[in-house]
PDB file of C-alpha atoms and ligand atoms in Angstrom:
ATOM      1  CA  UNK A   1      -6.430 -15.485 -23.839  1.00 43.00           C
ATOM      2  CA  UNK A   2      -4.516 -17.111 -20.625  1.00 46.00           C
ATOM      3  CA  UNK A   3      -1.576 -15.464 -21.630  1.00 55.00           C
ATOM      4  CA  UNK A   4      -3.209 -11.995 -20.537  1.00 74.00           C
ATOM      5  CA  UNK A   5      -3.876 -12.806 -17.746  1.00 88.00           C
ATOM      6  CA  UNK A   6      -2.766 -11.412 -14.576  1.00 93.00           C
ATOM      7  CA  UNK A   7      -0.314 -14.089 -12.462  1.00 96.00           C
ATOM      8  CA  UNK A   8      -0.210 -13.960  -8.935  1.00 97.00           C
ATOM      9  CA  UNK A   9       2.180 -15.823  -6.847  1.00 98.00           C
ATOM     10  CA  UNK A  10       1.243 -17.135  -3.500  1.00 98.00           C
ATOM     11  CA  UNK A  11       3.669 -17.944  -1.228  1.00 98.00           C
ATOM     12  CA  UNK A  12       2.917 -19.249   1.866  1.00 96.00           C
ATOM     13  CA  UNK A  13       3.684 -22.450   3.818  1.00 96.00           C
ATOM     14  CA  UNK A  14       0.024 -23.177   5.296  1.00 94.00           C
ATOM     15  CA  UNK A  15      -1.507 -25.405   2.676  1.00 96.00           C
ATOM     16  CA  UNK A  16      -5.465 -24.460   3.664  1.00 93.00           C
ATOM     17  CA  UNK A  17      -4.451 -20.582   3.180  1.00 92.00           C
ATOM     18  CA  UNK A  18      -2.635 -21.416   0.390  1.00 95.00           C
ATOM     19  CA  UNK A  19      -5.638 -23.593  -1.253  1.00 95.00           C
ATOM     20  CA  UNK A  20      -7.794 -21.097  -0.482  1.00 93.00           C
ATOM     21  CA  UNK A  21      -6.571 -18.389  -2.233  1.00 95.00           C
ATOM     22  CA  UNK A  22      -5.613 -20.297  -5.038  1.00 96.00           C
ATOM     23  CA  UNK A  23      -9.109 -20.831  -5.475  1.00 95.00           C
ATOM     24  CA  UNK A  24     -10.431 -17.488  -4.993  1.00 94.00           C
ATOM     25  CA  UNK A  25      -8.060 -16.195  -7.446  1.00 95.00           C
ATOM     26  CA  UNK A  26      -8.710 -18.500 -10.074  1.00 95.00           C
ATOM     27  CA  UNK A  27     -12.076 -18.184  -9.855  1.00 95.00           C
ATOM     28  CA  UNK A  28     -12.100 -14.313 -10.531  1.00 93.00           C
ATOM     29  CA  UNK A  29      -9.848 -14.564 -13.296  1.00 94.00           C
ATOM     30  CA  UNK A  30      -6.175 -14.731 -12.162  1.00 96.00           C
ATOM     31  CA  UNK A  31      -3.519 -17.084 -12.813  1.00 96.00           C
ATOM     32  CA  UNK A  32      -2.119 -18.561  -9.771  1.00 97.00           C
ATOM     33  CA  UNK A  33       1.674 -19.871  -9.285  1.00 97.00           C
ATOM     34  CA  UNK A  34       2.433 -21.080  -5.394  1.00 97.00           C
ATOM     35  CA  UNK A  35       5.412 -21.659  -3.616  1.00 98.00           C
ATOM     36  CA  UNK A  36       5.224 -23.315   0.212  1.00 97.00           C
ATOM     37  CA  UNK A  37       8.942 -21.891   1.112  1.00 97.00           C
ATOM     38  CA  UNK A  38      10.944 -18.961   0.253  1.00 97.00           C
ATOM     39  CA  UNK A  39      13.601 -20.806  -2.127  1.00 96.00           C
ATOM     40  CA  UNK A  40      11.175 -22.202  -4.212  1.00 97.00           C
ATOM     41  CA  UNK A  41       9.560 -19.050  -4.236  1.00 97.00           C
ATOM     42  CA  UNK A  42      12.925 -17.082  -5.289  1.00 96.00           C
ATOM     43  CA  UNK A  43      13.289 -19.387  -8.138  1.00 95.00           C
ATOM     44  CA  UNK A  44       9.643 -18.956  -9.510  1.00 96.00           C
ATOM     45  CA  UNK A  45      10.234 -15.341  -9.231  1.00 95.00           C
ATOM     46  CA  UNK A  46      12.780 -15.174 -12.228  1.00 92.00           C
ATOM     47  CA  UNK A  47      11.612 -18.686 -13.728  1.00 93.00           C
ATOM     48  CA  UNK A  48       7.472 -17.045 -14.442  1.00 92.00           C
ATOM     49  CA  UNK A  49       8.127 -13.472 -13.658  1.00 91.00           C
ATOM     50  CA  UNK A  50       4.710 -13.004 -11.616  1.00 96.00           C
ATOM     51  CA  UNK A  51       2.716  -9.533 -11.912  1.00 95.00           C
ATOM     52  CA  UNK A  52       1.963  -9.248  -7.847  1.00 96.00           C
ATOM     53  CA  UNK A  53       3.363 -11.268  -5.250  1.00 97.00           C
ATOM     54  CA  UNK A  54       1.668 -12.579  -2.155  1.00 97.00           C
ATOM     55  CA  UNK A  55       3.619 -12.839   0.717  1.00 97.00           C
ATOM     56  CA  UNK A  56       3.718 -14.593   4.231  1.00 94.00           C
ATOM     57  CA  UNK A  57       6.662 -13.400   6.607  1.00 91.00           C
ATOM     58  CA  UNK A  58       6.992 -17.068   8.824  1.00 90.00           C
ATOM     59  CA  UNK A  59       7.854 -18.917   6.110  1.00 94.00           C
ATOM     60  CA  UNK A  60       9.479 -22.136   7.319  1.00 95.00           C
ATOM     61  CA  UNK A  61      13.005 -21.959   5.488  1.00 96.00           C
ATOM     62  CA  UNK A  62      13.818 -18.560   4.509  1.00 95.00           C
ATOM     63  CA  UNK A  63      12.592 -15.025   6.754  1.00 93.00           C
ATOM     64  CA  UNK A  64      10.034 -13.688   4.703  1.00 93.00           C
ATOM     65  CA  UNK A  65      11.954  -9.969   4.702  1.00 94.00           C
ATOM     66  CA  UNK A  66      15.257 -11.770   3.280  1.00 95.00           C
ATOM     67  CA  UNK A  67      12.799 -12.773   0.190  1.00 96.00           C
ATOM     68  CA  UNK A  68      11.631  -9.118  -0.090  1.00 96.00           C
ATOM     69  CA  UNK A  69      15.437  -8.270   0.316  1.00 96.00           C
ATOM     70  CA  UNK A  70      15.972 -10.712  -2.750  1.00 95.00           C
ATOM     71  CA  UNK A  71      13.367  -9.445  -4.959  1.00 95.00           C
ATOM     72  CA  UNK A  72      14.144  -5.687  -4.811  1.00 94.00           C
ATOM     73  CA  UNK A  73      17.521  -6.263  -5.841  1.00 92.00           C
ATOM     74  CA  UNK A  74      16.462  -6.821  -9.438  1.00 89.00           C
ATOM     75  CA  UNK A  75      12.770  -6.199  -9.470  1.00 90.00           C
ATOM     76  CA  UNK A  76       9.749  -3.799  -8.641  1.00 90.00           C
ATOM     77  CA  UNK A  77       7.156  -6.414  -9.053  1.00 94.00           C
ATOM     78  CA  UNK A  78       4.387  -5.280  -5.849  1.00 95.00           C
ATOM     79  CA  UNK A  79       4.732  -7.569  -3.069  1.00 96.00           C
ATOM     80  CA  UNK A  80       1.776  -7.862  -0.865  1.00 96.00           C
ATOM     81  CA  UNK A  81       2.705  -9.065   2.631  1.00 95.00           C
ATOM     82  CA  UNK A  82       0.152 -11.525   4.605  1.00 92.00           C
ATOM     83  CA  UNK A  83       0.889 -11.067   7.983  1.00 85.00           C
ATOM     84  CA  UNK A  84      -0.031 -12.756  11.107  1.00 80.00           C
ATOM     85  CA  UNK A  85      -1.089 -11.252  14.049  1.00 70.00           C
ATOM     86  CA  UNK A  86       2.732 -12.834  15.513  1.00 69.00           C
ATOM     87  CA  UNK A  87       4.513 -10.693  13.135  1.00 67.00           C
ATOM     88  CA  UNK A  88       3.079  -6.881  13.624  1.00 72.00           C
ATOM     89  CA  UNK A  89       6.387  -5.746  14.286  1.00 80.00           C
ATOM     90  CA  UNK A  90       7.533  -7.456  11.051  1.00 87.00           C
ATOM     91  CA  UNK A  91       4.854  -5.969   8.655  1.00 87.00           C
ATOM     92  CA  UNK A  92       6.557  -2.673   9.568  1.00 88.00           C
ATOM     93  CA  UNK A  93      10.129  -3.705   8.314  1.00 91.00           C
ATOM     94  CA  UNK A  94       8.962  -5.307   5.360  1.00 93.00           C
ATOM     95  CA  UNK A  95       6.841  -2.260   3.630  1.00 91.00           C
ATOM     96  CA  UNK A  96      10.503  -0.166   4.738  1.00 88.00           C
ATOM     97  CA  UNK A  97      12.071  -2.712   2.867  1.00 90.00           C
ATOM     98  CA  UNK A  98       9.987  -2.029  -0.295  1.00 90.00           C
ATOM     99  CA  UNK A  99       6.846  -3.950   0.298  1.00 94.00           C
ATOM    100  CA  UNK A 100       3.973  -2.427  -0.970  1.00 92.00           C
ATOM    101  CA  UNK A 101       1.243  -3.065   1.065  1.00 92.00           C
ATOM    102  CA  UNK A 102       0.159  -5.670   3.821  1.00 91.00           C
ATOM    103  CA  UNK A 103      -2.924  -7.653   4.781  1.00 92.00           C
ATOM    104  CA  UNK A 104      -3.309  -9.293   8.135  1.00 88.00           C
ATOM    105  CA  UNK A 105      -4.916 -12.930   8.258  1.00 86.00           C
ATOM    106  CA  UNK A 106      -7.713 -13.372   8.906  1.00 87.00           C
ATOM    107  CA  UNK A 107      -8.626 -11.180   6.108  1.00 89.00           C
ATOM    108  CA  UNK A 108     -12.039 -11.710   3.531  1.00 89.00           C
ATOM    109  CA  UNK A 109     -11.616 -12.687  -0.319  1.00 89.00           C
ATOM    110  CA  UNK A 110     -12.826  -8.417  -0.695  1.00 89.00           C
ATOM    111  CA  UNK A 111      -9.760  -7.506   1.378  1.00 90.00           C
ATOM    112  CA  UNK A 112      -7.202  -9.565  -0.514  1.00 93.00           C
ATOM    113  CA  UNK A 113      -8.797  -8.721  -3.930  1.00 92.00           C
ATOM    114  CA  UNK A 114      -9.108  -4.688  -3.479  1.00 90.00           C
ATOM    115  CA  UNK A 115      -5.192  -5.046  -2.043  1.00 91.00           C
ATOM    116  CA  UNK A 116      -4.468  -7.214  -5.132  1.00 94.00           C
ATOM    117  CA  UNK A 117      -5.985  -3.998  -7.285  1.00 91.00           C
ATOM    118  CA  UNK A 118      -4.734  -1.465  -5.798  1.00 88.00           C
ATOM    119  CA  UNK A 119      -1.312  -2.898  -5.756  1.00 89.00           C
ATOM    120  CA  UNK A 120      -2.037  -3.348  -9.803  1.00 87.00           C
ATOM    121  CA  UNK A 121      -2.686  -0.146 -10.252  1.00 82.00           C
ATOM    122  CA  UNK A 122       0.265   1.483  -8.445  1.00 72.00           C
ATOM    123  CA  UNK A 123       2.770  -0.130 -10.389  1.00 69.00           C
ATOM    124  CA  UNK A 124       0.796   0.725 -13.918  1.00 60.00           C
ATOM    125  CA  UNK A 125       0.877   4.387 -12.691  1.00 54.00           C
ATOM    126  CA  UNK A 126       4.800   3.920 -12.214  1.00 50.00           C
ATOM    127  CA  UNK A 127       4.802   3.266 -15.533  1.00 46.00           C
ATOM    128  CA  UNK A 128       2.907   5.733 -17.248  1.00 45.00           C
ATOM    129  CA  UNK A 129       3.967   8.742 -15.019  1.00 46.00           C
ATOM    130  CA  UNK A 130       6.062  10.696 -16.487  1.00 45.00           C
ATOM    131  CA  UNK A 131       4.310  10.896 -20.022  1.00 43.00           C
ATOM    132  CA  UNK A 132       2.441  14.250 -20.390  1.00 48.00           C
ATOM    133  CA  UNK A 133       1.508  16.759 -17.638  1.00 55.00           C
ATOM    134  CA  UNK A 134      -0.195  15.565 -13.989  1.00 67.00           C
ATOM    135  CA  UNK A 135      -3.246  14.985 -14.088  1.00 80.00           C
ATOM    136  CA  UNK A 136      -6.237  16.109 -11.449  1.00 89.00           C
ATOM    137  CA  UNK A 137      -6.349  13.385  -8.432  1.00 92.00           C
ATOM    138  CA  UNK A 138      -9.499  12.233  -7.025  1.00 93.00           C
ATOM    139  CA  UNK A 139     -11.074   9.822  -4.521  1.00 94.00           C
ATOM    140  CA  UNK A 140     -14.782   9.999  -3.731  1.00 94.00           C
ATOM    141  CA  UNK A 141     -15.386  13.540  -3.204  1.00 95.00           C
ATOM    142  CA  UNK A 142     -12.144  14.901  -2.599  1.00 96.00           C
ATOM    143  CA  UNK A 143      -9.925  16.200  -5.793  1.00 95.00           C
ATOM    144  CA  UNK A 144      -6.543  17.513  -5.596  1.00 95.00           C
ATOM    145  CA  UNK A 145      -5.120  19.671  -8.509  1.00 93.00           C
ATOM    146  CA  UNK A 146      -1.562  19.859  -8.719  1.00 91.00           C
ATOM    147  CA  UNK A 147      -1.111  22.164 -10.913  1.00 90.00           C
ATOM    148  CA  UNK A 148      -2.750  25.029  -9.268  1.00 91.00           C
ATOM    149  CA  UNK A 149      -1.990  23.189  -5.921  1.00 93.00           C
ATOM    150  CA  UNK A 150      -5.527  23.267  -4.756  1.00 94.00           C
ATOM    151  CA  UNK A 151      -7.798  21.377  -2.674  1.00 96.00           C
ATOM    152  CA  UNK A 152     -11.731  20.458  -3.294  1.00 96.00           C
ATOM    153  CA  UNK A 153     -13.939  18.570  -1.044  1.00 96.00           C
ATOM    154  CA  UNK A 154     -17.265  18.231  -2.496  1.00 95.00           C
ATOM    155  CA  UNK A 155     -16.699  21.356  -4.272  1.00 94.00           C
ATOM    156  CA  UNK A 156     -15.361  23.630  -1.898  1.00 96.00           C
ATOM    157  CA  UNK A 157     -11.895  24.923  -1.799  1.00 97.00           C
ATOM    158  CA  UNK A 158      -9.852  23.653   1.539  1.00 97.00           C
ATOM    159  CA  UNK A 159      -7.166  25.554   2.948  1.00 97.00           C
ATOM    160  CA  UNK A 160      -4.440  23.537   3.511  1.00 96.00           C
ATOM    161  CA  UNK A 161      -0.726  24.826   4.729  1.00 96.00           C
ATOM    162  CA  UNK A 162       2.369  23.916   2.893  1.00 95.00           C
ATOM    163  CA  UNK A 163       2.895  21.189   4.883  1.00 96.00           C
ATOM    164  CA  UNK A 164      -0.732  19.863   5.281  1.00 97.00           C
ATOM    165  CA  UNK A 165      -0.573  19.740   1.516  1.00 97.00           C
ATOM    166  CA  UNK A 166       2.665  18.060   1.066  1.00 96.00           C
ATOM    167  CA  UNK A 167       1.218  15.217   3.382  1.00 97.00           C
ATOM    168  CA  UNK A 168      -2.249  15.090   1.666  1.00 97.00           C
ATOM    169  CA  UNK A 169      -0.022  15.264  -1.900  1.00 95.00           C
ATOM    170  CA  UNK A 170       2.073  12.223  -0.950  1.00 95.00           C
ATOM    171  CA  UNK A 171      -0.724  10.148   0.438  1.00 96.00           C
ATOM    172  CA  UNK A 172      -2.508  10.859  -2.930  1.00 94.00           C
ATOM    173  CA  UNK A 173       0.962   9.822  -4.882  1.00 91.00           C
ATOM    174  CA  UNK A 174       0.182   6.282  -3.526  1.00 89.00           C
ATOM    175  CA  UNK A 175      -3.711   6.214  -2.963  1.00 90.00           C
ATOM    176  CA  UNK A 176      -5.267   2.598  -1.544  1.00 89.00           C
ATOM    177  CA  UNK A 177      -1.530   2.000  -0.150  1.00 89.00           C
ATOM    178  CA  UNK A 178      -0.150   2.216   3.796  1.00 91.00           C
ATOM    179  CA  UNK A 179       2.488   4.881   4.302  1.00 94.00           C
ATOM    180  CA  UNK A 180       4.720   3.867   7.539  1.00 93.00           C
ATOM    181  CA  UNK A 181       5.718   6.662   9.491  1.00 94.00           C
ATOM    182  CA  UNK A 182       9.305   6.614   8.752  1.00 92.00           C
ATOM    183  CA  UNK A 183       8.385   7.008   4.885  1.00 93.00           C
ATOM    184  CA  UNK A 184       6.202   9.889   5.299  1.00 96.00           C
ATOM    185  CA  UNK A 185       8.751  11.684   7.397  1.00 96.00           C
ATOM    186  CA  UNK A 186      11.388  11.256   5.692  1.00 94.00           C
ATOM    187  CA  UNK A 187      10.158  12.142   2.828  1.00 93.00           C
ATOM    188  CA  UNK A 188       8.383  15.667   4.607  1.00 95.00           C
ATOM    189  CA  UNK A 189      10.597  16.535   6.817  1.00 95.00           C
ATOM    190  CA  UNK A 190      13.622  14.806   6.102  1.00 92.00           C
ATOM    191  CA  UNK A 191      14.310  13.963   9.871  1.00 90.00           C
ATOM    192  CA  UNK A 192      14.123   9.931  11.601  1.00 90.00           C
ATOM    193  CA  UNK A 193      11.225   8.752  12.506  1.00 91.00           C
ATOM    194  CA  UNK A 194      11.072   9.300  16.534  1.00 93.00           C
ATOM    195  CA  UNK A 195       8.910  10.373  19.110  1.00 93.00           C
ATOM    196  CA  UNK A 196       8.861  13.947  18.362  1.00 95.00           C
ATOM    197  CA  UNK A 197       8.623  13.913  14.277  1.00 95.00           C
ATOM    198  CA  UNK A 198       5.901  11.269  14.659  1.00 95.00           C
ATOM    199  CA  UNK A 199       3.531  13.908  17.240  1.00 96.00           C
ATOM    200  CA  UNK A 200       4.184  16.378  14.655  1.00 96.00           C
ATOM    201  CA  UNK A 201       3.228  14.223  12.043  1.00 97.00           C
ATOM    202  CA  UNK A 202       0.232  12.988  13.776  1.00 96.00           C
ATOM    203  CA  UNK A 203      -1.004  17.087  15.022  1.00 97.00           C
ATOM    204  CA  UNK A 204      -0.711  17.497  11.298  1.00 97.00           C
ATOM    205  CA  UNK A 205      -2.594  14.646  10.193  1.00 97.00           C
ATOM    206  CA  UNK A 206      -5.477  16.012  13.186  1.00 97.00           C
ATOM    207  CA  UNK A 207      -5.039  18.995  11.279  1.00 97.00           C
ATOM    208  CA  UNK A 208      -5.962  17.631   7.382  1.00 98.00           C
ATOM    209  CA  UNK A 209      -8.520  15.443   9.283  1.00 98.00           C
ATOM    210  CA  UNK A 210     -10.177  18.616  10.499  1.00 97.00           C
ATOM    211  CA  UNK A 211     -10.348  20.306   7.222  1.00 97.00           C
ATOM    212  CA  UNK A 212     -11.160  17.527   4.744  1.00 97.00           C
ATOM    213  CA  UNK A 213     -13.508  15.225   6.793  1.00 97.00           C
ATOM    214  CA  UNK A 214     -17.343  15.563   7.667  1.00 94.00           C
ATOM    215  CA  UNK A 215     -16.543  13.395  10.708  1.00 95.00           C
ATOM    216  CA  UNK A 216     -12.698  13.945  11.839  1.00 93.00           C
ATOM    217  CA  UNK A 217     -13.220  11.127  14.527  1.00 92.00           C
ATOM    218  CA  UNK A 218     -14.298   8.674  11.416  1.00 95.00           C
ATOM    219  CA  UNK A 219     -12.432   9.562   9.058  1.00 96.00           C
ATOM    220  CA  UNK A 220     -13.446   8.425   5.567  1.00 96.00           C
ATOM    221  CA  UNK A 221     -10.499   9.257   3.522  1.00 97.00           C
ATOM    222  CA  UNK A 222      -7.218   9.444   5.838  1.00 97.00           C
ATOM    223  CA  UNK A 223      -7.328   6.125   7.199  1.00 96.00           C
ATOM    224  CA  UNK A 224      -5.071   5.384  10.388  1.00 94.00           C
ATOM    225  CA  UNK A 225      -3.179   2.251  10.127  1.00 91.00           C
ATOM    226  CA  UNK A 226      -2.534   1.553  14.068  1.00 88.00           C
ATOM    227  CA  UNK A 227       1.026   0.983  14.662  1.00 87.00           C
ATOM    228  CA  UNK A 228       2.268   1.118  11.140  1.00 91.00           C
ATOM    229  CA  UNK A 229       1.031   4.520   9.376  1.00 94.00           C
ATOM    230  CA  UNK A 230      -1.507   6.186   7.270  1.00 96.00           C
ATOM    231  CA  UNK A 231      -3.486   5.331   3.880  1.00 95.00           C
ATOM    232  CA  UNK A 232      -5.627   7.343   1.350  1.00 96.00           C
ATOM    233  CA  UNK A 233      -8.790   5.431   0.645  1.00 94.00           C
ATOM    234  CA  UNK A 234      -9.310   4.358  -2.513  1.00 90.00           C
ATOM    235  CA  UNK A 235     -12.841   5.550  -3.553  1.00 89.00           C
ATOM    236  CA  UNK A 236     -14.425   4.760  -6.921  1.00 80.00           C
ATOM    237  CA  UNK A 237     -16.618   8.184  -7.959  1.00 66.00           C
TER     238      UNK A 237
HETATM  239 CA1   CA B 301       3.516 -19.172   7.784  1.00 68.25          CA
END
């Protein structure tokens, strides 16, 4: 039965951080693997082929973002960044590098495990796209239906512009995950990421805000990541 189960490799160079989420892992069910530097790391990577990877930037050999660098050459296996307050800038980089998500110490066991899910999930979906037609998306009371291009928040139909639903659309593409700015404009508007593009991204975002939530100023599903981006929330029906 081990061999089913899901391995997680922890690498990070702080041996209480590291020992504790060895143990919290273990305990619900994972297999851990840890590496305290980024070469050891690298060669655990193709020795055990790990299903997530946990990742800490100040790593004491190698720059964290050189061992993302590495990895995406030759794999998509999610890497989930654990970044320090230090590194902000950093966190940034590495999900444009092809990170897929980050989690900022100090962070509870319910943090790292719903990142360690949703980070799971994504790269099932990846695999299982493209067989049969797209499916209805939904999180909590919101439901997107791509074929008719509609949206429906607790029943209702939502008026969204093209644009509005683009945004909404590619959040939903990668629910539970951050978005940076650059990769959501880009992939809108097909311009940099700047001052301007990132006002009209944000007057947009005001915009879906608005529409969708029953309290724009707390939003419960389009969740501001300060400095970084946006996320969908993740919520079970
Ligand atoms: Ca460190």
């Amino acid at each position: 039965m081990s061999n089913n189960k899901t391995t997680v490799l922890i690498i990070e160079d702080e041996k209480a951080i590291r020992n504790f989420i060895t143990t919290f892992l273990s305990t619900n069910g994972y297999k851990t693997i840890s590496a305290k530097n980024g070469t050891e790391a690298l060669s655990l990577i193709s020795s055990h082929v790990p299903d997530v990877i946990l990742l800490d930037l100040g790593l004491p050999d190698i720059d964290g973002l050189e061992v993302i660098r590495k990895v995406r050459e030759t794999s998509s296996i999610p890497i989930i960044v654990i970044s320090a307050r230090s590194f902000e800038g950093e966190k940034v980089k590495a999900l444009d590098m092809g990170a897929d998500d980050y989690i900022t110490k100090p962070f509870g066991s319910s943090e790292l495990m719903a990142r360690i899910r949703t980070a799971l999930r994504h790269s099932h979906k990846v695999l299982t796209k493209d067989l049969g037609g797209q499916e209805d998306f939904i999180t909590g009371d919101l439901r997107i239906d791509f074929n008719a291009r509609q949206v429906i928040v607790e029943g209702k139909e939502i008026h969204l512009t093209q644009i509005e639903y683009k945004l909404l659309a590619i959040l939903a593409k990668y629910v539970g995950r951050v978005l940076t700015y650059e990769f959501i404009i880009n992939s809108i508007w097909n311009m940099p990421s700047d001052k301007n593009s990132q006002q009209l991204l944000r007057v947009n975002m005001a915009n879906i805000r608005r529409k969708i939530e029953v309290n724009p100023g707390a939003p419960k599903y389009v969740l501001t990541e300060v400095g970084v981006g946006y996320r969908l929330a993740d919520i079970e029906a």
